[in-house]
Amino acid sequence: MTDNLSAEAPGLAEIEELARRALAGLPPEVQRACEGLGIHVADFADEETLREMAIEDPFELTGLYDGTPLTERSVFDQSTRPDAVWLFRRPILEEWIERGDVALDHLVAHVLVHELAHHLGWSDDDIRSVDDWTE
């Protein structure tokens, strides 16, 4: 019998691996549109980001897209840094624990798809076509 109380929470690398697997499971056209997009995991968003978004509780932010959506780009745009999706481990784990009704890999995939949607300029219907969270 294993002692669940001694189990360690998934670390940054494990959450990143879950996100990369989720991306690999998306339709090929979505994967192609996300080529070059960075996927990063941190425990929490930094203070400057939270302040800019007027978020007082860092547990309220599970993910963030940092970049210019594909639908808003021009051939004249000069990117100063690569677009990226950020996933925040501690808020994701907190939501996972509080919900208790969803597998961690599904929650990570859901947060990732939501942030990818910002990159792709997707509507709610577009999101539901690859991640129907209402099921």
PDB file of C-alpha atoms in Angstrom:
ATOM      1  CA  MET A   1       0.000   0.000   0.000  1.00  0.00           C
ATOM      2  CA  THR A   2       1.358   3.421  -0.901  1.00  0.00           C
ATOM      3  CA  ASP A   3       1.129   6.366   1.437  1.00  0.00           C
ATOM      4  CA  ASN A   4      -0.491   9.214  -0.523  1.00  0.00           C
ATOM      5  CA  LEU A   5       0.442  11.676   2.205  1.00  0.00           C
ATOM      6  CA  SER A   6       4.127  11.287   1.363  1.00  0.00           C
ATOM      7  CA  ALA A   7       3.646  11.720  -2.392  1.00  0.00           C
ATOM      8  CA  GLU A   8       5.332  14.768  -3.828  1.00  0.00           C
ATOM      9  CA  ALA A   9       3.473  17.316  -5.921  1.00  0.00           C
ATOM     10  CA  PRO A  10       4.392  17.302  -9.617  1.00  0.00           C
ATOM     11  CA  GLY A  11       7.252  19.680 -10.297  1.00  0.00           C
ATOM     12  CA  LEU A  12       7.777  22.213 -13.056  1.00  0.00           C
ATOM     13  CA  ALA A  13       9.247  19.623 -15.431  1.00  0.00           C
ATOM     14  CA  GLU A  14       6.301  17.261 -14.959  1.00  0.00           C
ATOM     15  CA  ILE A  15       3.773  20.010 -15.682  1.00  0.00           C
ATOM     16  CA  GLU A  16       5.751  21.030 -18.784  1.00  0.00           C
ATOM     17  CA  GLU A  17       5.779  17.412 -19.972  1.00  0.00           C
ATOM     18  CA  LEU A  18       2.000  17.179 -19.513  1.00  0.00           C
ATOM     19  CA  ALA A  19       1.634  20.384 -21.570  1.00  0.00           C
ATOM     20  CA  ARG A  20       3.902  19.105 -24.335  1.00  0.00           C
ATOM     21  CA  ARG A  21       1.957  15.831 -24.494  1.00  0.00           C
ATOM     22  CA  ALA A  22      -1.287  17.806 -24.684  1.00  0.00           C
ATOM     23  CA  LEU A  23       0.087  19.880 -27.572  1.00  0.00           C
ATOM     24  CA  ALA A  24       1.233  16.710 -29.344  1.00  0.00           C
ATOM     25  CA  GLY A  25      -2.321  15.387 -29.062  1.00  0.00           C
ATOM     26  CA  LEU A  26      -3.902  18.378 -30.802  1.00  0.00           C
ATOM     27  CA  PRO A  27      -4.784  18.313 -34.518  1.00  0.00           C
ATOM     28  CA  PRO A  28      -1.771  18.657 -36.852  1.00  0.00           C
ATOM     29  CA  GLU A  29      -2.934  22.058 -38.150  1.00  0.00           C
ATOM     30  CA  VAL A  30      -2.968  23.399 -34.580  1.00  0.00           C
ATOM     31  CA  GLN A  31       0.487  21.982 -33.925  1.00  0.00           C
ATOM     32  CA  ARG A  32       1.799  23.626 -37.109  1.00  0.00           C
ATOM     33  CA  ALA A  33       0.290  26.987 -36.129  1.00  0.00           C
ATOM     34  CA  CYS A  34       2.039  26.716 -32.761  1.00  0.00           C
ATOM     35  CA  GLU A  35       5.509  25.918 -34.104  1.00  0.00           C
ATOM     36  CA  GLY A  36       8.049  28.181 -32.466  1.00  0.00           C
ATOM     37  CA  LEU A  37       5.700  29.044 -29.605  1.00  0.00           C
ATOM     38  CA  GLY A  38       7.469  28.674 -26.280  1.00  0.00           C
ATOM     39  CA  ILE A  39       5.849  26.712 -23.477  1.00  0.00           C
ATOM     40  CA  HIS A  40       7.099  27.670 -20.044  1.00  0.00           C
ATOM     41  CA  VAL A  41       6.103  26.657 -16.540  1.00  0.00           C
ATOM     42  CA  ALA A  42       6.672  28.682 -13.383  1.00  0.00           C
ATOM     43  CA  ASP A  43       5.250  28.338  -9.913  1.00  0.00           C
ATOM     44  CA  PHE A  44       3.442  31.687 -10.180  1.00  0.00           C
ATOM     45  CA  ALA A  45       3.225  34.681 -12.487  1.00  0.00           C
ATOM     46  CA  ASP A  46       5.743  37.365 -11.578  1.00  0.00           C
ATOM     47  CA  GLU A  47       4.689  40.403  -9.546  1.00  0.00           C
ATOM     48  CA  GLU A  48       4.847  42.764 -12.533  1.00  0.00           C
ATOM     49  CA  THR A  49       2.465  40.577 -14.569  1.00  0.00           C
ATOM     50  CA  LEU A  50       0.032  40.281 -11.673  1.00  0.00           C
ATOM     51  CA  ARG A  51       0.140  44.041 -11.144  1.00  0.00           C
ATOM     52  CA  GLU A  52      -0.405  44.760 -14.871  1.00  0.00           C
ATOM     53  CA  MET A  53      -3.400  42.414 -14.904  1.00  0.00           C
ATOM     54  CA  ALA A  54      -4.754  43.820 -11.605  1.00  0.00           C
ATOM     55  CA  ILE A  55      -4.663  40.374 -10.007  1.00  0.00           C
ATOM     56  CA  GLU A  56      -4.111  40.443  -6.267  1.00  0.00           C
ATOM     57  CA  ASP A  57      -4.169  36.696  -5.598  1.00  0.00           C
ATOM     58  CA  PRO A  58      -1.508  34.835  -7.631  1.00  0.00           C
ATOM     59  CA  PHE A  59      -3.582  31.647  -7.351  1.00  0.00           C
ATOM     60  CA  GLU A  60      -6.168  33.229  -9.694  1.00  0.00           C
ATOM     61  CA  LEU A  61      -3.901  32.976 -12.745  1.00  0.00           C
ATOM     62  CA  THR A  62      -3.283  29.467 -14.100  1.00  0.00           C
ATOM     63  CA  GLY A  63      -1.921  30.448 -17.499  1.00  0.00           C
ATOM     64  CA  LEU A  64      -0.941  33.352 -19.717  1.00  0.00           C
ATOM     65  CA  TYR A  65      -0.275  33.961 -23.399  1.00  0.00           C
ATOM     66  CA  ASP A  66       2.550  36.425 -23.974  1.00  0.00           C
ATOM     67  CA  GLY A  67       2.690  37.623 -27.555  1.00  0.00           C
ATOM     68  CA  THR A  68       0.748  38.926 -30.522  1.00  0.00           C
ATOM     69  CA  PRO A  69      -2.094  36.707 -31.765  1.00  0.00           C
ATOM     70  CA  LEU A  70      -1.591  35.327 -35.272  1.00  0.00           C
ATOM     71  CA  THR A  71      -4.814  37.052 -36.359  1.00  0.00           C
ATOM     72  CA  GLU A  72      -3.394  40.468 -35.403  1.00  0.00           C
ATOM     73  CA  ARG A  73       0.020  40.205 -37.019  1.00  0.00           C
ATOM     74  CA  SER A  74       1.260  42.084 -40.018  1.00  0.00           C
ATOM     75  CA  VAL A  75       4.133  41.228 -42.319  1.00  0.00           C
ATOM     76  CA  PHE A  76       5.631  44.509 -41.118  1.00  0.00           C
ATOM     77  CA  ASP A  77       5.658  43.447 -37.452  1.00  0.00           C
ATOM     78  CA  GLN A  78       9.104  42.891 -36.018  1.00  0.00           C
ATOM     79  CA  SER A  79       8.970  40.562 -33.059  1.00  0.00           C
ATOM     80  CA  THR A  80      11.298  41.471 -30.224  1.00  0.00           C
ATOM     81  CA  ARG A  81      10.896  38.068 -28.554  1.00  0.00           C
ATOM     82  CA  PRO A  82       9.207  34.767 -29.309  1.00  0.00           C
ATOM     83  CA  ASP A  83       5.579  34.308 -28.327  1.00  0.00           C
ATOM     84  CA  ALA A  84       5.084  32.059 -25.332  1.00  0.00           C
ATOM     85  CA  VAL A  85       2.498  30.328 -23.227  1.00  0.00           C
ATOM     86  CA  TRP A  86       3.068  30.343 -19.506  1.00  0.00           C
ATOM     87  CA  LEU A  87       1.497  27.772 -17.201  1.00  0.00           C
ATOM     88  CA  PHE A  88       1.560  28.431 -13.477  1.00  0.00           C
ATOM     89  CA  ARG A  89       2.090  25.232 -11.532  1.00  0.00           C
ATOM     90  CA  ARG A  90       0.869  26.178  -8.071  1.00  0.00           C
ATOM     91  CA  PRO A  91      -2.479  27.678  -9.193  1.00  0.00           C
ATOM     92  CA  ILE A  92      -3.037  24.676 -11.502  1.00  0.00           C
ATOM     93  CA  LEU A  93      -2.327  22.251  -8.670  1.00  0.00           C
ATOM     94  CA  GLU A  94      -4.572  24.226  -6.324  1.00  0.00           C
ATOM     95  CA  GLU A  95      -7.446  24.118  -8.819  1.00  0.00           C
ATOM     96  CA  TRP A  96      -6.850  20.389  -9.385  1.00  0.00           C
ATOM     97  CA  ILE A  97      -7.014  19.691  -5.659  1.00  0.00           C
ATOM     98  CA  GLU A  98     -10.042  21.926  -5.077  1.00  0.00           C
ATOM     99  CA  ARG A  99     -11.988  20.417  -7.986  1.00  0.00           C
ATOM    100  CA  GLY A 100     -11.149  16.821  -7.250  1.00  0.00           C
ATOM    101  CA  ASP A 101     -13.110  15.742 -10.342  1.00  0.00           C
ATOM    102  CA  VAL A 102     -10.565  16.113 -13.136  1.00  0.00           C
ATOM    103  CA  ALA A 103      -7.282  14.406 -13.937  1.00  0.00           C
ATOM    104  CA  LEU A 104      -4.228  16.649 -13.752  1.00  0.00           C
ATOM    105  CA  ASP A 105      -3.273  15.980 -17.380  1.00  0.00           C
ATOM    106  CA  HIS A 106      -6.748  17.086 -18.496  1.00  0.00           C
ATOM    107  CA  LEU A 107      -6.565  20.272 -16.445  1.00  0.00           C
ATOM    108  CA  VAL A 108      -3.111  21.123 -17.808  1.00  0.00           C
ATOM    109  CA  ALA A 109      -4.374  20.453 -21.343  1.00  0.00           C
ATOM    110  CA  HIS A 110      -7.377  22.697 -20.743  1.00  0.00           C
ATOM    111  CA  VAL A 111      -5.235  25.596 -19.500  1.00  0.00           C
ATOM    112  CA  LEU A 112      -2.819  25.095 -22.394  1.00  0.00           C
ATOM    113  CA  VAL A 113      -5.592  25.070 -25.015  1.00  0.00           C
ATOM    114  CA  HIS A 114      -7.105  28.213 -23.517  1.00  0.00           C
ATOM    115  CA  GLU A 115      -3.762  30.018 -23.825  1.00  0.00           C
ATOM    116  CA  LEU A 116      -3.125  28.617 -27.313  1.00  0.00           C
ATOM    117  CA  ALA A 117      -6.515  30.029 -28.272  1.00  0.00           C
ATOM    118  CA  HIS A 118      -5.199  33.525 -27.544  1.00  0.00           C
ATOM    119  CA  HIS A 119      -2.211  32.838 -29.817  1.00  0.00           C
ATOM    120  CA  LEU A 120      -4.444  31.493 -32.583  1.00  0.00           C
ATOM    121  CA  GLY A 121      -7.180  34.120 -32.234  1.00  0.00           C
ATOM    122  CA  TRP A 122      -9.811  31.450 -31.580  1.00  0.00           C
ATOM    123  CA  SER A 123     -13.416  31.890 -30.534  1.00  0.00           C
ATOM    124  CA  ASP A 124     -15.056  29.876 -27.752  1.00  0.00           C
ATOM    125  CA  ASP A 125     -16.498  27.545 -30.410  1.00  0.00           C
ATOM    126  CA  ASP A 126     -13.011  26.975 -31.831  1.00  0.00           C
ATOM    127  CA  ILE A 127     -11.753  26.075 -28.356  1.00  0.00           C
ATOM    128  CA  ARG A 128     -14.629  23.641 -27.788  1.00  0.00           C
ATOM    129  CA  SER A 129     -13.775  21.876 -31.052  1.00  0.00           C
ATOM    130  CA  VAL A 130     -10.509  20.608 -29.493  1.00  0.00           C
ATOM    131  CA  ASP A 131     -11.276  20.921 -25.759  1.00  0.00           C
ATOM    132  CA  ASP A 132     -14.923  20.696 -24.778  1.00  0.00           C
ATOM    133  CA  TRP A 133     -14.585  21.457 -21.095  1.00  0.00           C
ATOM    134  CA  THR A 134     -18.368  21.284 -20.688  1.00  0.00           C
ATOM    135  CA  GLU A 135     -18.466  17.504 -21.211  1.00  0.00           C
TER     136      GLU A 135
END
